[in-house]
């Protein structure tokens, strides 16, 4: 089983995860908050962006690995990986700029949901004998 493409996107997403985590650490130092958010809105948002990332990305990577392992075309696997990266970066930017609706947040949410639905659909399709090669 070769899932190097999934590994590549897992690596890129790990870098993004660390960027989001370092942002929290910097804000904790700035506001002198050890645990929680200390009521600081900027820190609340950073924690939520980081939390949202970790709520969705592991499951997406599992699906991506399954899609790749089951022989889906390289181009389609890359497409899912790129869409995931764009969605997660957009979501982080959008939520950081405003806690309300924004085009970046919308792209992030819809992109993440689309990746989940599409990847899940591929996995189900592969199980029942339909394949996107």
Short mmCIF file of C-alpha atoms in Angstrom, two decimals:
data_model
loop_
_atom_site.label_atom_id
_atom_site.label_comp_id
_atom_site.label_asym_id
_atom_site.label_seq_id
_atom_site.Cartn_x
_atom_site.Cartn_y
_atom_site.Cartn_z
CA UNK A 1 0.00 0.00 0.00
CA UNK A 2 1.50 3.28 -1.15
CA UNK A 3 0.04 6.46 0.34
CA UNK A 4 2.88 8.90 -0.28
CA UNK A 5 0.54 11.60 -1.57
CA UNK A 6 -1.45 11.47 1.65
CA UNK A 7 1.83 11.66 3.54
CA UNK A 8 2.79 14.77 1.58
CA UNK A 9 -0.45 16.56 2.48
CA UNK A 10 -0.24 15.33 6.07
CA UNK A 11 3.19 16.96 6.25
CA UNK A 12 1.94 20.27 4.84
CA UNK A 13 -1.06 20.24 7.15
CA UNK A 14 1.25 19.48 10.10
CA UNK A 15 3.15 22.68 9.30
CA UNK A 16 -0.12 24.63 9.23
CA UNK A 17 -1.13 23.01 12.52
CA UNK A 18 2.15 24.12 14.11
CA UNK A 19 1.68 27.66 12.81
CA UNK A 20 -1.74 27.77 14.46
CA UNK A 21 -0.32 26.31 17.68
CA UNK A 22 2.58 28.79 17.80
CA UNK A 23 0.07 31.59 17.33
CA UNK A 24 -1.68 30.44 20.51
CA UNK A 25 1.58 30.22 22.43
CA UNK A 26 2.53 33.76 21.36
CA UNK A 27 -0.86 35.08 22.45
CA UNK A 28 -0.61 33.26 25.78
CA UNK A 29 2.69 35.03 26.38
CA UNK A 30 1.27 38.36 25.22
CA UNK A 31 -1.73 38.16 27.56
CA UNK A 32 0.01 36.14 30.32
CA UNK A 33 -2.58 33.35 30.16
CA UNK A 34 -1.49 29.83 31.10
CA UNK A 35 -4.73 27.90 30.70
CA UNK A 36 -7.92 28.89 28.95
CA UNK A 37 -8.24 32.21 27.21
CA UNK A 38 -8.30 34.67 30.10
CA UNK A 39 -11.27 36.38 28.49
CA UNK A 40 -9.05 37.70 25.68
CA UNK A 41 -10.99 37.73 22.40
CA UNK A 42 -7.89 37.40 20.23
CA UNK A 43 -6.82 34.29 22.15
CA UNK A 44 -10.36 32.87 22.07
CA UNK A 45 -10.37 33.11 18.28
CA UNK A 46 -6.90 31.56 17.93
CA UNK A 47 -7.90 28.65 20.16
CA UNK A 48 -11.10 28.13 18.16
CA UNK A 49 -9.26 28.22 14.80
CA UNK A 50 -6.79 25.64 16.12
CA UNK A 51 -9.58 23.52 17.60
CA UNK A 52 -11.60 23.57 14.41
CA UNK A 53 -8.52 22.44 12.47
CA UNK A 54 -7.93 19.46 14.74
CA UNK A 55 -11.62 18.53 14.65
CA UNK A 56 -11.67 18.09 10.88
CA UNK A 57 -8.19 17.46 9.48
CA UNK A 58 -7.43 14.04 11.05
CA UNK A 59 -10.63 12.55 9.65
CA UNK A 60 -9.98 14.10 6.24
CA UNK A 61 -6.48 12.59 6.23
CA UNK A 62 -7.89 9.16 7.08
CA UNK A 63 -10.32 9.45 4.18
CA UNK A 64 -7.58 10.72 1.88
CA UNK A 65 -5.37 7.76 2.78
CA UNK A 66 -8.23 5.34 2.10
CA UNK A 67 -9.03 6.98 -1.22
CA UNK A 68 -5.38 6.79 -2.25
CA UNK A 69 -4.84 3.24 -0.97
CA UNK A 70 -7.85 2.04 -2.96
CA UNK A 71 -6.26 3.15 -6.22
CA UNK A 72 -7.91 6.48 -6.98
CA UNK A 73 -6.08 8.50 -9.62
CA UNK A 74 -3.08 10.52 -8.52
CA UNK A 75 -4.66 13.70 -9.89
CA UNK A 76 -7.83 13.22 -7.87
CA UNK A 77 -5.91 12.47 -4.67
CA UNK A 78 -3.85 15.65 -5.20
CA UNK A 79 -7.05 17.57 -5.90
CA UNK A 80 -8.51 16.50 -2.57
CA UNK A 81 -5.28 17.37 -0.78
CA UNK A 82 -5.03 20.80 -2.40
CA UNK A 83 -8.70 21.51 -1.68
CA UNK A 84 -8.12 20.58 1.96
CA UNK A 85 -5.15 22.93 2.24
CA UNK A 86 -7.01 25.81 0.61
CA UNK A 87 -10.07 25.24 2.78
CA UNK A 88 -8.14 25.09 6.04
CA UNK A 89 -5.98 28.14 5.25
CA UNK A 90 -9.07 30.07 4.15
CA UNK A 91 -10.93 29.12 7.31
CA UNK A 92 -8.05 30.25 9.53
CA UNK A 93 -7.75 33.58 7.69
CA UNK A 94 -11.50 34.18 7.67
CA UNK A 95 -12.06 33.46 11.33
CA UNK A 96 -8.98 35.47 12.33
CA UNK A 97 -10.16 38.55 10.44
CA UNK A 98 -13.72 38.48 11.78
CA UNK A 99 -15.81 36.20 13.96
CA UNK A 100 -18.73 36.91 11.65
CA UNK A 101 -19.31 35.73 8.11
CA UNK A 102 -16.56 36.36 5.57
CA UNK A 103 -15.67 35.04 2.14
CA UNK A 104 -12.57 33.27 3.48
CA UNK A 105 -14.50 31.58 6.26
CA UNK A 106 -17.21 30.55 3.81
CA UNK A 107 -14.61 29.06 1.46
CA UNK A 108 -13.08 27.25 4.43
CA UNK A 109 -16.32 25.77 5.71
CA UNK A 110 -17.76 24.84 2.32
CA UNK A 111 -14.40 23.51 1.13
CA UNK A 112 -13.98 21.35 4.21
CA UNK A 113 -17.51 19.97 3.93
CA UNK A 114 -17.06 19.34 0.20
CA UNK A 115 -13.82 17.44 0.82
CA UNK A 116 -15.49 15.31 3.48
CA UNK A 117 -18.53 14.57 1.33
CA UNK A 118 -16.51 13.89 -1.81
CA UNK A 119 -13.90 11.71 -0.10
CA UNK A 120 -16.55 9.84 1.85
CA UNK A 121 -18.51 9.31 -1.34
CA UNK A 122 -15.45 7.91 -3.08
CA UNK A 123 -14.85 5.49 -0.20
CA UNK A 124 -18.45 4.27 -0.30
CA UNK A 125 -18.33 4.05 -4.09
CA UNK A 126 -15.14 2.01 -3.99
CA UNK A 127 -16.75 -0.37 -1.52
CA UNK A 128 -19.73 -1.02 -3.76
CA UNK A 129 -17.54 -1.41 -6.82
CA UNK A 130 -17.55 2.05 -8.39
CA UNK A 131 -14.11 3.54 -8.88
CA UNK A 132 -12.83 6.97 -9.92
CA UNK A 133 -9.48 6.11 -11.49
#
